[in-house]
Short mmCIF file of C-alpha atoms and ligand atoms in Angstrom, two decimals:
data_model
loop_
_atom_site.label_atom_id
_atom_site.label_comp_id
_atom_site.label_asym_id
_atom_site.label_seq_id
_atom_site.Cartn_x
_atom_site.Cartn_y
_atom_site.Cartn_z
CA UNK B 248 -31.79 -32.89 -56.22
CA UNK B 249 -29.65 -31.23 -59.07
CA UNK B 250 -27.91 -27.72 -58.59
CA UNK B 251 -30.35 -24.80 -58.50
CA UNK B 252 -30.94 -23.60 -62.47
CA UNK B 253 -28.67 -21.56 -63.21
CA UNK B 254 -30.90 -18.58 -64.94
CA UNK B 255 -33.65 -19.12 -62.64
CA UNK B 256 -31.01 -18.75 -59.82
CA UNK B 257 -29.97 -15.18 -61.64
CA UNK B 258 -33.71 -14.22 -62.00
CA UNK B 259 -33.79 -14.38 -58.40
CA UNK B 260 -30.35 -12.09 -57.66
CA UNK B 261 -32.08 -9.90 -60.28
CA UNK B 262 -35.06 -9.32 -58.43
CA UNK B 263 -32.50 -9.23 -54.82
CA UNK B 264 -30.64 -6.66 -56.31
CA UNK B 265 -33.50 -4.31 -57.73
CA UNK B 266 -35.63 -4.91 -54.17
CA UNK B 267 -32.22 -3.43 -52.71
CA UNK B 268 -32.63 -0.32 -55.11
CA UNK B 269 -35.79 0.79 -53.72
CA UNK B 270 -34.37 2.83 -50.81
CA UNK B 271 -32.89 5.38 -53.22
CA UNK B 272 -36.12 5.92 -54.27
CA UNK B 273 -37.58 9.28 -52.10
CA UNK B 274 -41.25 10.64 -52.27
CA UNK B 275 -41.58 13.41 -54.89
CA UNK B 276 -38.61 12.56 -57.56
CA UNK B 277 -38.25 12.07 -60.67
CA UNK B 278 -36.55 8.53 -61.59
CA UNK B 279 -35.36 7.05 -64.73
CA UNK B 280 -36.33 3.59 -65.43
CA UNK B 281 -34.01 1.25 -66.82
CA UNK B 282 -33.99 -1.43 -69.30
CA UNK B 283 -33.76 -5.08 -69.50
CA UNK B 284 -34.77 -8.24 -67.09
CA UNK B 285 -33.17 -6.39 -63.90
CA UNK B 286 -34.88 -3.02 -64.68
CA UNK B 287 -37.89 -4.65 -64.91
CA UNK B 288 -37.87 -6.39 -61.27
CA UNK B 289 -36.87 -2.98 -60.64
CA UNK B 290 -39.95 -1.18 -62.27
CA UNK B 291 -42.66 -3.91 -61.31
CA UNK B 292 -41.32 -3.39 -57.71
CA UNK B 293 -41.85 0.24 -58.09
CA UNK B 294 -45.23 -0.34 -59.48
CA UNK B 295 -45.92 -1.86 -55.98
CA UNK B 296 -44.59 1.13 -53.89
CA UNK B 297 -46.43 3.37 -56.25
CA UNK B 298 -50.13 1.45 -55.61
CA UNK B 299 -49.03 1.84 -52.02
CA UNK B 300 -48.91 5.40 -52.24
CA UNK B 301 -45.31 6.68 -53.23
CA UNK B 302 -45.53 9.67 -55.58
CA UNK B 303 -42.96 10.21 -58.24
CA UNK B 304 -42.22 10.26 -61.67
CA UNK B 305 -40.34 8.36 -64.22
CA UNK B 306 -38.80 8.74 -67.35
CA UNK B 307 -38.35 5.78 -69.04
CA UNK B 308 -34.89 4.32 -71.16
CA UNK B 309 -36.89 1.93 -74.00
CA UNK B 310 -40.13 1.86 -75.29
CA UNK B 311 -40.52 -1.46 -73.56
CA UNK B 312 -39.62 -0.23 -70.29
CA UNK B 313 -42.37 2.45 -70.87
CA UNK B 314 -44.88 0.14 -71.92
CA UNK B 315 -44.44 -1.88 -68.71
CA UNK B 316 -44.34 1.28 -66.42
CA UNK B 317 -47.39 2.40 -67.87
CA UNK B 318 -49.17 -0.87 -67.67
CA UNK B 319 -48.53 -0.83 -63.86
CA UNK B 320 -49.77 3.03 -63.32
CA UNK B 321 -46.16 4.48 -62.53
CA UNK B 322 -46.64 7.98 -63.39
CA UNK B 323 -44.46 9.31 -66.15
CA UNK B 324 -42.57 12.35 -67.58
CA UNK B 325 -40.21 13.16 -70.44
CA UNK B 326 -37.03 14.78 -70.67
CA UNK B 327 -38.66 17.66 -72.23
CA UNK B 328 -40.70 18.19 -69.56
CA UNK B 329 -37.65 17.96 -66.97
CA UNK B 330 -34.18 17.88 -67.14
CA UNK B 331 -33.08 16.69 -63.91
CA UNK B 332 -33.64 13.44 -62.36
CA UNK B 333 -32.83 12.49 -58.84
CA UNK B 334 -32.04 8.82 -59.51
CA UNK B 335 -32.31 6.13 -62.15
CA UNK B 336 -31.97 2.76 -61.59
CA UNK B 337 -30.39 0.50 -64.62
CA UNK B 338 -28.98 -2.97 -65.10
CA UNK B 339 -25.53 -3.67 -66.68
CA UNK B 340 -24.25 -5.85 -68.82
CA UNK B 341 -20.36 -5.83 -66.86
CA UNK B 342 -19.13 -3.63 -64.03
CA UNK B 343 -15.18 -3.61 -63.15
CA UNK B 344 -13.83 -2.54 -59.74
CA UNK B 345 -13.74 1.26 -61.15
CA UNK B 346 -17.34 0.83 -61.54
CA UNK B 347 -16.76 1.45 -65.49
CA UNK B 348 -19.69 -0.08 -67.40
CA UNK B 349 -20.42 -2.28 -70.34
CA UNK B 350 -24.32 -1.49 -71.46
CA UNK B 351 -26.56 -2.39 -73.99
CA UNK B 352 -27.05 -5.91 -74.22
CA UNK B 353 -30.68 -5.03 -74.46
CA UNK B 354 -30.00 -2.61 -77.15
CA UNK B 355 -31.37 1.02 -75.25
CA UNK B 356 -27.59 1.99 -74.41
CA UNK B 357 -28.46 5.44 -76.08
CA UNK B 358 -31.64 6.45 -74.26
CA UNK B 359 -30.04 5.01 -71.27
CA UNK B 360 -26.95 7.00 -71.12
CA UNK B 361 -28.82 10.13 -72.19
CA UNK B 362 -31.16 9.67 -69.15
CA UNK B 363 -28.01 8.50 -67.08
CA UNK B 364 -25.94 11.64 -67.76
CA UNK B 365 -29.23 13.82 -66.82
CA UNK B 366 -29.54 11.63 -63.00
CA UNK B 367 -27.90 13.16 -59.69
CA UNK B 368 -27.35 8.92 -58.90
CA UNK B 369 -27.10 6.20 -60.99
CA UNK B 370 -28.14 3.04 -59.39
CA UNK B 371 -26.81 -0.13 -60.90
CA UNK B 372 -28.81 -3.46 -59.88
CA UNK B 373 -27.09 -6.90 -61.46
CA UNK B 374 -26.55 -10.21 -60.30
CA UNK B 375 -22.84 -11.62 -59.48
CA UNK B 376 -22.44 -12.89 -62.83
CA UNK B 377 -22.13 -9.35 -64.13
CA UNK B 378 -18.56 -8.42 -61.98
CA UNK B 379 -15.50 -8.63 -63.87
CA UNK B 380 -11.65 -7.82 -63.21
CA UNK B 381 -11.73 -6.42 -66.78
CA UNK B 382 -14.34 -5.09 -69.51
CA UNK B 383 -14.61 -6.67 -72.84
CA UNK B 384 -15.92 -10.40 -72.68
CA UNK B 385 -19.26 -9.09 -73.49
CA UNK B 386 -19.28 -7.85 -76.58
CA UNK B 387 -19.16 -4.29 -76.64
CA UNK B 388 -22.73 -2.62 -78.37
CA UNK B 389 -22.06 0.30 -80.38
CA UNK B 390 -25.06 2.07 -82.06
CA UNK B 391 -24.48 3.39 -85.37
CA UNK B 392 -26.75 5.73 -88.24
CA UNK B 393 -27.36 2.77 -90.90
CA UNK B 394 -25.97 5.11 -93.58
CA UNK B 395 -22.15 4.44 -91.79
CA UNK B 396 -22.70 1.15 -90.71
CA UNK B 397 -19.86 -0.39 -93.11
CA UNK B 398 -17.50 2.21 -92.56
CA UNK B 399 -17.81 2.37 -88.85
CA UNK B 400 -17.52 -1.61 -88.63
CA UNK B 401 -14.38 -1.21 -90.55
CA UNK B 402 -12.83 1.48 -88.45
CA UNK B 403 -13.72 -0.44 -85.04
CA UNK B 404 -12.34 -3.85 -86.68
CA UNK B 405 -9.49 -1.80 -87.15
CA UNK B 406 -9.11 -1.26 -83.22
CA UNK B 407 -8.94 -5.08 -82.95
CA UNK B 408 -12.70 -6.34 -82.66
CA UNK B 409 -14.72 -8.59 -84.44
CA UNK B 410 -17.65 -7.01 -85.31
CA UNK B 411 -21.32 -8.35 -85.97
CA UNK B 412 -23.99 -6.59 -86.87
CA UNK B 413 -27.09 -7.10 -84.59
CA UNK B 414 -29.91 -9.50 -85.75
CA UNK B 415 -33.59 -10.02 -84.46
CA UNK B 416 -34.74 -13.55 -84.56
CA UNK B 417 -36.16 -13.08 -88.05
CA UNK B 418 -32.68 -12.53 -89.16
CA UNK B 419 -33.41 -8.60 -89.99
CA UNK B 420 -31.15 -5.97 -88.43
CA UNK B 421 -32.27 -5.53 -85.08
CA UNK B 422 -33.26 -1.90 -85.00
CA UNK B 423 -33.01 0.62 -81.93
CA UNK B 424 -35.73 2.83 -80.42
CA UNK B 425 -34.01 5.88 -82.54
CA UNK B 426 -33.97 3.36 -85.62
CA UNK B 427 -30.48 2.76 -85.70
CA UNK B 428 -28.29 -0.68 -86.32
CA UNK B 429 -26.00 -2.44 -83.13
CA UNK B 430 -22.87 -3.58 -83.67
CA UNK B 431 -21.86 -5.74 -81.25
CA UNK B 432 -18.00 -5.62 -81.00
CA UNK B 433 -16.13 -8.64 -79.89
CA UNK B 434 -12.71 -7.13 -78.51
CA UNK B 435 -12.08 -9.74 -75.32
CA UNK B 436 -10.33 -8.01 -72.52
CA UNK B 437 -10.15 -3.98 -73.15
CA UNK B 438 -7.16 -2.92 -72.05
CA UNK B 439 -7.96 0.89 -71.71
CA UNK B 440 -11.62 1.48 -71.39
CA UNK B 441 -11.13 5.24 -71.43
CA UNK B 442 -9.20 5.52 -74.23
CA UNK B 443 -11.51 3.40 -76.15
CA UNK B 444 -14.64 4.99 -75.24
CA UNK B 445 -13.12 8.28 -76.26
CA UNK B 446 -12.09 6.93 -79.64
CA UNK B 447 -15.61 5.56 -80.16
CA UNK B 448 -17.15 8.55 -79.43
CA UNK B 449 -15.04 10.61 -81.77
CA UNK B 450 -16.21 8.39 -84.83
CA UNK B 451 -18.36 9.97 -87.15
CA UNK B 452 -21.32 7.78 -87.60
CA UNK B 453 -21.07 5.89 -83.78
CA UNK B 454 -24.24 7.39 -82.37
CA UNK B 455 -23.19 5.88 -78.95
CA UNK B 456 -21.30 2.99 -77.58
CA UNK B 457 -21.96 1.15 -74.39
CA UNK B 458 -19.01 1.86 -71.95
CA UNK B 459 -20.72 3.97 -69.43
CA UNK B 460 -17.86 5.51 -67.57
CA UNK B 461 -17.75 7.41 -64.62
CA UNK B 462 -21.45 7.24 -64.72
CA UNK B 463 -22.72 4.72 -61.99
CA UNK B 464 -22.40 5.89 -58.18
CA UNK B 465 -23.48 2.61 -56.64
CA UNK B 466 -23.75 -0.19 -57.75
CA UNK B 467 -25.75 -2.91 -55.85
CA UNK B 468 -24.56 -6.75 -56.81
CA UNK B 469 -26.56 -9.92 -55.47
CA UNK B 470 -24.91 -12.80 -55.01
CA UNK B 471 -25.26 -16.01 -52.35
CA UNK B 472 -28.08 -14.46 -50.37
CA UNK B 473 -26.13 -11.13 -50.01
CA UNK B 474 -26.52 -7.55 -51.59
CA UNK B 475 -23.01 -6.45 -52.32
CA UNK B 476 -23.10 -2.66 -52.68
CA UNK B 477 -20.12 -1.05 -54.57
CA UNK B 478 -19.14 2.78 -54.64
CA UNK B 479 -16.69 4.83 -56.61
C1 5RP G 710 -30.03 -3.00 -72.16
C2 5RP G 710 -29.14 -2.36 -70.96
C3 5RP G 710 -29.34 -4.05 -69.69
O1 5RP G 710 -29.36 -3.02 -68.57
C4 5RP G 710 -28.27 -4.87 -69.57
O2 5RP G 710 -28.45 -5.18 -70.97
C5 5RP G 710 -28.65 -5.71 -68.76
O3 5RP G 710 -29.93 -6.41 -68.90
P1 5RP G 710 -30.39 -7.74 -67.62
O4 5RP G 710 -30.82 -7.15 -66.68
O5 5RP G 710 -31.61 -8.17 -68.71
O6 5RP G 710 -29.12 -8.44 -67.66
O7 5RP G 710 -28.02 -2.28 -70.84
O8 5RP G 710 -29.96 -1.92 -73.09
#
């Protein structure tokens, strides 16, 4: 028998990390529901807890996560009704030793960052492959206003990145839930993520970028049958 399929192994790790996050959820809380395959495991597990009697209200970070939560009977609320979230559980594309993250591989970074910013605790769940010494191997997603796309692409390229417009399988530009485009910015190792985050935030036309700095409270990394808990 050959080695286990890496994707399958990763998926088991994603589920294990998601399961470990359940202990952060308490009865009566408002819970932010992340996006992506690891967050999907979390939402499904949370749905099981709700069926067993857990009373929470969820705030989803994407149209997909909202549809999934609704299909599982998880009661939902909105940021219009409630601006304080006890805990959000979400995935990540990369995590560095300072718990700085790259997010947005699934294209939901804007709502994810808004929900994270309103959360007392942000619990990140991930398989071990997401842990890196330096951020940047994963192309940094930057959500842009379509009007400013060419200008922003040029400015980010001038910072040293190869900039690629994200497309859907049919070749048309990928549209976010807020109807913006995403630039996937290949920086390679990012020497100073904090400085880059500031530069991108200051760039007119950038709606949001995928550097999440100072936001994660806990990272639950699954690997080798164990869960490692990282804290800032
Ligand atoms: C979506 C995200 C996801 O959390 C991130 O891409 C990780 O996804 P996955 O759990 O599928 O590996 O930021 O915008």
